[in-house]
Short mmCIF file of C-alpha atoms in Angstrom, two decimals:
data_model
loop_
_atom_site.label_atom_id
_atom_site.label_comp_id
_atom_site.label_asym_id
_atom_site.label_seq_id
_atom_site.Cartn_x
_atom_site.Cartn_y
_atom_site.Cartn_z
CA MET A 19 0.00 0.00 0.00
CA GLN A 20 1.10 3.56 -0.66
CA TYR A 21 0.25 6.45 1.66
CA ILE A 22 -0.07 10.19 1.12
CA ARG A 23 -0.74 13.32 3.14
CA LEU A 24 -4.21 14.57 2.26
CA GLY A 25 -3.91 18.08 0.85
CA ASN A 26 -2.10 20.53 3.10
CA SER A 27 -3.26 18.70 6.22
CA GLY A 28 -1.14 16.42 8.38
CA LEU A 29 -3.58 13.54 7.86
CA GLN A 30 -1.96 10.50 6.24
CA VAL A 31 -4.22 8.17 4.28
CA SER A 32 -3.86 5.12 2.07
CA ARG A 33 -3.93 5.87 -1.64
CA LEU A 34 -6.76 3.38 -1.94
CA CYS A 35 -9.88 4.43 -0.07
CA LEU A 36 -12.50 1.75 0.51
CA GLY A 37 -15.82 2.93 -0.88
CA THR A 38 -18.84 1.48 0.90
CA MET A 39 -21.87 2.46 -1.15
CA ASN A 40 -22.31 -1.26 -1.91
CA MET A 41 -22.55 -2.17 1.78
CA GLY A 42 -25.72 -2.02 3.87
CA THR A 43 -28.97 -3.66 2.87
CA PRO A 44 -30.37 -4.88 -0.49
CA ASP A 45 -33.70 -3.47 0.66
CA TRP A 46 -32.27 -0.12 -0.50
CA LYS A 47 -30.97 -1.27 -3.91
CA PRO A 48 -30.69 -4.83 -5.26
CA TRP A 49 -26.90 -4.74 -5.71
CA ILE A 50 -26.11 -3.86 -2.09
CA PHE A 51 -24.27 -6.40 0.12
CA ASN A 52 -25.49 -7.22 3.60
CA GLU A 53 -23.19 -7.27 6.65
CA LYS A 54 -22.07 -10.88 6.23
CA GLN A 55 -21.19 -10.33 2.57
CA SER A 56 -19.44 -7.03 3.27
CA GLU A 57 -17.14 -8.13 6.09
CA PRO A 58 -14.66 -10.19 3.99
CA ILE A 59 -14.14 -7.25 1.65
CA VAL A 60 -13.50 -4.82 4.50
CA ALA A 61 -11.19 -7.32 6.19
CA HIS A 62 -9.20 -7.84 2.98
CA ALA A 63 -8.82 -4.10 2.44
CA LEU A 64 -7.62 -3.56 6.00
CA ALA A 65 -5.21 -6.48 5.77
CA ASN A 66 -3.69 -4.90 2.68
CA GLY A 67 -3.01 -1.57 4.34
CA VAL A 68 -6.16 0.48 3.76
CA ASN A 69 -6.79 2.95 6.58
CA PHE A 70 -9.18 5.25 4.64
CA ILE A 71 -12.89 4.31 4.53
CA ASP A 72 -15.59 6.39 2.85
CA LEU A 73 -19.25 6.37 3.88
CA ALA A 74 -22.35 8.55 3.63
CA ASP A 75 -25.55 8.74 5.65
CA PHE A 76 -27.41 8.35 2.36
CA TYR A 77 -26.03 4.86 1.65
CA SER A 78 -28.75 2.30 2.38
CA ALA A 79 -30.62 5.15 4.12
CA GLY A 80 -28.30 4.98 7.11
CA VAL A 81 -27.94 1.20 7.31
CA GLY A 82 -24.60 1.42 5.49
CA GLU A 83 -23.09 3.35 8.40
CA GLU A 84 -24.49 0.83 10.88
CA VAL A 85 -23.11 -2.15 8.97
CA VAL A 86 -19.65 -0.74 8.31
CA GLY A 87 -19.44 0.66 11.84
CA ARG A 88 -20.02 -2.77 13.34
CA ILE A 89 -17.55 -4.42 10.95
CA VAL A 90 -14.66 -2.06 11.59
CA LYS A 91 -15.27 -2.24 15.33
CA ARG A 92 -14.69 -5.99 15.13
CA LEU A 93 -11.67 -5.77 12.85
CA ALA A 94 -9.61 -2.69 13.74
CA ARG A 95 -8.73 -0.09 16.32
CA ARG A 96 -10.63 3.15 15.79
CA GLU A 97 -7.51 5.31 16.14
CA ASP A 98 -5.85 3.46 13.23
CA LEU A 99 -8.62 4.37 10.79
CA VAL A 100 -9.56 7.47 8.85
CA ILE A 101 -13.35 7.41 8.60
CA THR A 102 -15.25 9.85 6.44
CA THR A 103 -18.99 10.24 6.03
CA LYS A 104 -21.12 12.65 4.06
CA VAL A 105 -24.18 14.81 4.69
CA GLY A 106 -26.74 16.18 2.26
CA TYR A 107 -29.17 13.69 0.80
CA GLY A 108 -30.41 12.41 4.11
CA THR A 109 -31.95 9.13 5.20
CA ARG A 110 -35.64 9.97 5.07
CA THR A 111 -38.18 12.23 3.42
CA GLY A 112 -39.59 15.36 4.98
CA LEU A 113 -38.88 19.03 5.56
CA ASN A 114 -35.32 19.74 6.73
CA ALA A 115 -34.40 16.08 6.19
CA SER A 116 -31.84 16.88 3.49
CA GLY A 117 -29.62 19.72 2.33
CA HIS A 118 -26.93 21.68 4.16
CA SER A 119 -28.88 23.85 6.55
CA ARG A 120 -27.45 24.21 10.04
CA LYS A 121 -30.35 22.17 11.41
CA HIS A 122 -29.82 19.25 9.05
CA ILE A 123 -26.03 19.27 9.39
CA MET A 124 -26.21 19.24 13.19
CA ASP A 125 -28.89 16.54 13.21
CA SER A 126 -26.93 14.47 10.71
CA ILE A 127 -23.58 14.42 12.48
CA ASP A 128 -25.24 13.16 15.66
CA ALA A 129 -27.24 10.55 13.77
CA SER A 130 -24.17 9.35 11.84
CA LEU A 131 -22.08 9.03 14.99
CA LYS A 132 -24.85 7.06 16.66
CA ARG A 133 -25.16 4.69 13.70
CA LEU A 134 -21.37 4.28 13.46
CA ASP A 135 -21.11 3.90 17.25
CA MET A 136 -18.18 6.34 17.23
CA ASP A 137 -17.33 9.49 19.11
CA TYR A 138 -16.09 11.29 16.00
CA VAL A 139 -15.47 10.96 12.27
CA ASP A 140 -12.17 12.01 10.77
CA VAL A 141 -13.61 13.86 7.77
CA PHE A 142 -17.21 15.14 7.61
CA MET A 143 -18.08 15.95 4.02
CA LEU A 144 -20.70 17.88 2.09
CA HIS A 145 -22.18 15.43 -0.43
CA TYR A 146 -22.81 18.23 -2.95
CA PHE A 147 -23.28 22.02 -3.09
CA ASP A 148 -26.63 23.11 -1.67
CA ILE A 149 -27.79 26.06 -3.77
CA ASN A 150 -30.67 26.76 -1.36
CA THR A 151 -28.61 27.41 1.79
CA PRO A 152 -26.26 30.37 2.38
CA VAL A 153 -22.65 29.22 2.37
CA GLU A 154 -22.00 31.03 5.67
CA GLU A 155 -24.68 28.94 7.35
CA THR A 156 -23.27 25.70 6.00
CA MET A 157 -19.59 26.38 6.65
CA GLY A 158 -20.30 27.91 10.06
CA ALA A 159 -22.07 24.72 11.10
CA LEU A 160 -19.19 22.56 9.85
CA ASN A 161 -16.70 24.75 11.72
CA ASP A 162 -18.69 24.29 14.94
CA ILE A 163 -18.70 20.51 14.43
CA VAL A 164 -14.92 20.45 14.15
CA ARG A 165 -14.52 22.71 17.19
CA SER A 166 -16.84 20.42 19.15
CA GLY A 167 -14.64 17.41 18.39
CA LYS A 168 -17.31 15.49 16.47
CA ALA A 169 -15.17 15.70 13.32
CA ARG A 170 -11.44 16.20 12.92
CA TYR A 171 -11.61 17.75 9.42
CA ILE A 172 -14.16 18.68 6.76
CA GLY A 173 -14.38 17.86 3.07
CA VAL A 174 -16.53 18.41 0.00
CA SER A 175 -17.74 16.44 -3.02
CA THR A 176 -19.06 16.91 -6.54
CA MET A 177 -19.57 20.59 -7.24
CA LEU A 178 -18.49 23.32 -9.62
CA THR A 179 -15.18 25.07 -9.09
CA GLY A 180 -16.90 28.40 -8.51
CA GLN A 181 -19.07 26.83 -5.83
CA LEU A 182 -16.01 25.47 -4.03
CA ALA A 183 -14.46 28.94 -4.26
CA LYS A 184 -17.54 30.41 -2.53
CA LEU A 185 -17.15 27.95 0.34
CA LEU A 186 -13.46 28.75 0.71
CA MET A 187 -14.08 32.51 0.67
CA ALA A 188 -16.65 32.15 3.47
CA CYS A 189 -14.10 30.22 5.52
CA GLU A 190 -11.40 32.82 4.82
CA ARG A 191 -13.65 35.73 5.80
CA ASN A 192 -14.65 34.14 9.09
CA GLY A 193 -11.50 32.30 10.12
CA TRP A 194 -13.23 28.92 9.87
CA VAL A 195 -11.64 25.55 9.14
CA LYS A 196 -11.34 24.79 5.43
CA PRO A 197 -11.96 21.54 3.53
CA ILE A 198 -8.96 19.26 3.17
CA ASN A 199 -10.51 16.88 0.63
CA MET A 200 -12.47 17.12 -2.62
CA GLN A 201 -14.14 13.92 -3.79
CA LEU A 202 -14.90 13.93 -7.51
CA GLN A 203 -15.56 11.66 -10.47
CA LEU A 204 -12.66 10.98 -12.83
CA ASN A 205 -11.81 8.17 -15.23
CA CYS A 206 -10.67 7.61 -18.81
CA ALA A 207 -14.21 8.28 -20.06
CA TYR A 208 -14.91 11.36 -17.89
CA ARG A 209 -12.15 13.95 -17.51
CA GLU A 210 -13.94 17.30 -17.27
CA GLU A 211 -12.61 17.89 -13.74
CA GLU A 212 -9.13 18.27 -15.25
CA ARG A 213 -10.10 21.67 -16.65
CA GLU A 214 -10.70 23.67 -13.47
CA MET A 215 -11.44 21.67 -10.34
CA ILE A 216 -8.26 19.62 -10.04
CA PRO A 217 -5.90 22.57 -10.76
CA PHE A 218 -7.89 24.72 -8.31
CA CYS A 219 -7.68 22.09 -5.58
CA ARG A 220 -3.94 21.79 -6.17
CA ASP A 221 -3.58 25.55 -5.88
CA GLN A 222 -5.63 25.68 -2.67
CA GLY A 223 -3.95 22.71 -0.99
CA ILE A 224 -7.04 20.49 -1.08
CA GLY A 225 -6.54 16.76 -1.51
CA VAL A 226 -8.30 15.05 -4.43
CA SER A 227 -10.01 11.68 -3.98
CA VAL A 228 -11.50 10.09 -7.08
CA PHE A 229 -14.58 7.88 -7.30
CA SER A 230 -15.87 5.81 -10.22
CA PRO A 231 -12.43 5.04 -11.74
CA LEU A 232 -14.11 2.29 -13.80
CA ALA A 233 -16.91 4.54 -15.12
CA ARG A 234 -19.52 2.52 -13.23
CA GLY A 235 -18.27 -0.71 -14.80
CA LEU A 236 -18.11 0.46 -18.43
CA LEU A 237 -14.31 0.26 -18.50
CA THR A 238 -14.28 -3.31 -17.17
CA GLY A 239 -16.51 -4.48 -19.99
CA ASP A 240 -19.19 -5.46 -17.48
CA VAL A 241 -22.05 -3.20 -18.51
CA GLN A 242 -24.57 -5.99 -17.82
CA SER A 243 -24.01 -6.05 -14.05
CA THR A 244 -26.99 -5.95 -11.70
CA ARG A 245 -26.09 -2.40 -10.73
CA ASN A 246 -25.88 -1.13 -14.28
CA GLN A 247 -29.12 -2.85 -15.23
CA THR A 248 -30.94 -1.17 -12.32
CA ASP A 249 -29.14 2.18 -12.10
CA PHE A 250 -30.29 4.70 -14.70
CA PHE A 251 -27.32 6.99 -13.93
CA THR A 252 -24.99 4.71 -15.88
CA GLN A 253 -27.03 5.18 -19.03
CA GLN A 254 -27.08 8.95 -18.52
CA MET A 255 -23.35 9.19 -18.00
CA TYR A 256 -21.72 6.60 -20.23
CA SER A 257 -23.97 5.47 -23.07
CA ASP A 258 -22.41 7.46 -25.92
CA GLU A 259 -20.09 6.21 -28.65
CA ALA A 260 -17.10 8.16 -27.31
CA SER A 261 -17.37 6.28 -24.01
CA PHE A 262 -17.64 2.94 -25.81
CA GLU A 263 -14.54 3.74 -27.92
CA ILE A 264 -12.60 4.57 -24.76
CA ALA A 265 -13.70 1.27 -23.23
CA ARG A 266 -12.40 -0.52 -26.33
CA SER A 267 -9.07 1.27 -25.95
CA VAL A 268 -8.84 0.12 -22.34
CA GLN A 269 -9.44 -3.43 -23.50
CA ARG A 270 -6.75 -3.20 -26.19
CA VAL A 271 -4.14 -1.98 -23.70
CA ALA A 272 -5.18 -4.61 -21.16
CA ARG A 273 -4.91 -7.44 -23.70
CA ALA A 274 -1.45 -6.28 -24.78
CA ARG A 275 -0.37 -6.24 -21.12
CA GLY A 276 -2.06 -9.50 -20.22
CA VAL A 277 -3.95 -7.92 -17.31
CA SER A 278 -7.58 -7.05 -16.60
CA ASN A 279 -9.36 -4.07 -18.11
CA ALA A 280 -10.00 -2.82 -14.58
CA GLN A 281 -6.31 -2.74 -13.70
CA ILE A 282 -5.50 -0.59 -16.73
CA ALA A 283 -8.38 1.84 -16.13
CA GLN A 284 -7.44 2.13 -12.46
CA ALA A 285 -3.75 2.55 -13.31
CA TRP A 286 -4.64 5.55 -15.47
CA VAL A 287 -6.44 7.17 -12.51
CA ALA A 288 -3.83 6.21 -9.91
CA SER A 289 -1.01 7.69 -11.98
CA HIS A 290 -2.87 10.92 -12.72
CA PRO A 291 -0.76 13.84 -11.42
CA GLY A 292 -3.81 15.51 -9.87
CA VAL A 293 -5.06 12.49 -7.91
CA ASP A 294 -4.16 11.67 -4.31
CA CYS A 295 -6.51 8.77 -3.54
CA MET A 296 -8.70 6.41 -5.53
CA LEU A 297 -11.93 5.04 -4.11
CA VAL A 298 -12.46 1.32 -4.59
CA GLY A 299 -15.98 -0.03 -4.33
CA ALA A 300 -15.10 -3.73 -4.52
CA ASP A 301 -17.64 -6.54 -4.74
CA THR A 302 -14.90 -9.16 -4.34
CA THR A 303 -11.41 -9.36 -2.87
CA ALA A 304 -10.11 -9.92 -6.41
CA GLN A 305 -11.54 -6.56 -7.47
CA PHE A 306 -9.71 -4.90 -4.61
CA ASP A 307 -6.49 -6.66 -5.63
CA SER A 308 -6.86 -5.24 -9.14
CA ALA A 309 -6.85 -1.71 -7.71
CA LEU A 310 -3.88 -2.52 -5.49
CA ALA A 311 -1.92 -3.79 -8.50
CA ALA A 312 -2.88 -0.63 -10.41
CA LEU A 313 -0.92 1.51 -7.95
CA ASP A 314 2.31 -0.03 -9.25
CA THR A 315 1.29 -0.29 -12.92
CA ARG A 316 3.29 2.16 -15.02
CA LEU A 317 1.70 3.08 -18.35
CA ASP A 318 4.05 4.01 -21.17
CA ALA A 319 3.50 6.85 -23.65
CA GLU A 320 1.93 4.65 -26.32
CA GLU A 321 -0.48 3.11 -23.83
CA ARG A 322 -1.49 6.53 -22.55
CA HIS A 323 -2.07 7.75 -26.09
CA GLU A 324 -4.33 4.80 -26.80
CA LEU A 325 -6.32 5.37 -23.60
CA GLU A 326 -6.72 9.11 -24.18
CA ARG A 327 -7.03 9.54 -27.95
CA ASN A 328 -10.81 9.05 -28.13
CA TYR A 329 -11.71 11.47 -25.35
CA THR A 330 -13.82 14.47 -26.30
CA PRO A 331 -15.35 17.15 -24.04
CA CYS A 332 -18.78 16.42 -22.60
CA ASP A 333 -21.39 17.86 -20.29
CA VAL A 334 -20.35 18.00 -16.65
CA ILE A 335 -21.64 15.16 -14.47
CA ASN A 336 -23.17 16.42 -11.23
CA ASP A 337 -26.48 16.66 -9.43
CA TYR A 338 -27.57 19.73 -11.35
CA THR A 339 -27.26 18.08 -14.77
CA ALA A 340 -29.01 14.82 -13.86
CA GLY A 341 -31.56 14.03 -16.54
CA LYS A 342 -30.39 16.94 -18.70
CA ARG A 343 -27.02 15.80 -20.04
CA ILE A 344 -26.51 15.67 -23.79
CA LEU A 345 -24.55 12.61 -24.86
CA ARG A 346 -21.50 13.04 -27.06
CA THR A 347 -22.44 12.54 -30.71
CA PRO A 348 -20.91 14.10 -33.84
CA ARG A 349 -22.68 17.24 -35.03
CA PRO A 350 -23.90 17.25 -38.65
CA GLY A 351 -21.37 18.70 -41.06
CA GLN A 352 -21.99 21.86 -43.05
CA GLU A 353 -23.26 21.23 -46.56
CA ARG A 354 -19.99 22.08 -48.32
CA PHE A 355 -18.00 19.55 -46.29
CA THR A 356 -20.76 16.96 -46.35
CA LEU A 357 -20.69 17.05 -50.14
CA GLN A 358 -16.88 16.76 -50.15
CA GLU A 359 -17.06 13.71 -47.93
CA ALA A 360 -19.65 12.09 -50.18
CA VAL A 361 -17.48 12.66 -53.28
CA ALA A 362 -14.36 11.36 -51.56
#
């Protein structure tokens, strides 16, 4: 395992972070593992040096925190782990049951700690940017949570660069603690965060943790998984021809190397100069081992060219574009060039 200091903080974390969205109860979604199924995966990750575990109150509507909390209590010492959980979507319906108001943030940290059976989390993260709550209210509440000892640090996830800048300016104006971690989506088929967010985080000393390195399974070749057959987000994000061409490139490089598609796709993410940590949402110990091998997989210039040559810009993937994204397809040519192509 490799370790890194997260952003400008003194917190040292494993470069693989165990994602736990697939742990909790299948009553929430059919592809979720129960506690008995989840424990071997957590145990394997810990045995291989993972100290960084990512959760959210939203996962399995709170049951995910309960399940993972019980597992890690059996397997590890709390002080050896870096536990992060997220707030925003909530675990139930109703007024003030979601978002980043002071009320919901304060209610959520207490509820998460109770479910985890812990006195504190290491990083308490905003799951998204709440456009309906003043940033001073949100960041003031997070600052109070850190000062109270219920969280050691704060982090953020999945927002626009300008929105992150607003949060940081509020912290600067008021002398509040600042986020040390940005969690974002990045893979061979989705690279829009390279334009602004990753350089901005580097400039501001914020660590970058990447989720979905396999593009929700597209880059493994397993688009027929239970999750992808029941999760409409995959179709929204990765059902265009550019994404399919990139997946074919991953397969070509993997075949030439004699390794799995997943290892090549994860190696591209792990070796990205803007990435500190890669989240691994493993369904098997073998899937975790693929990510571990990717940390030491060095891609040469020709392999990188093959993986990157089909990428074209696309709509940003975040909560505000859900259901509105336009898939990448060639635009019709102008008549003059269309005629030339037909003659040629």
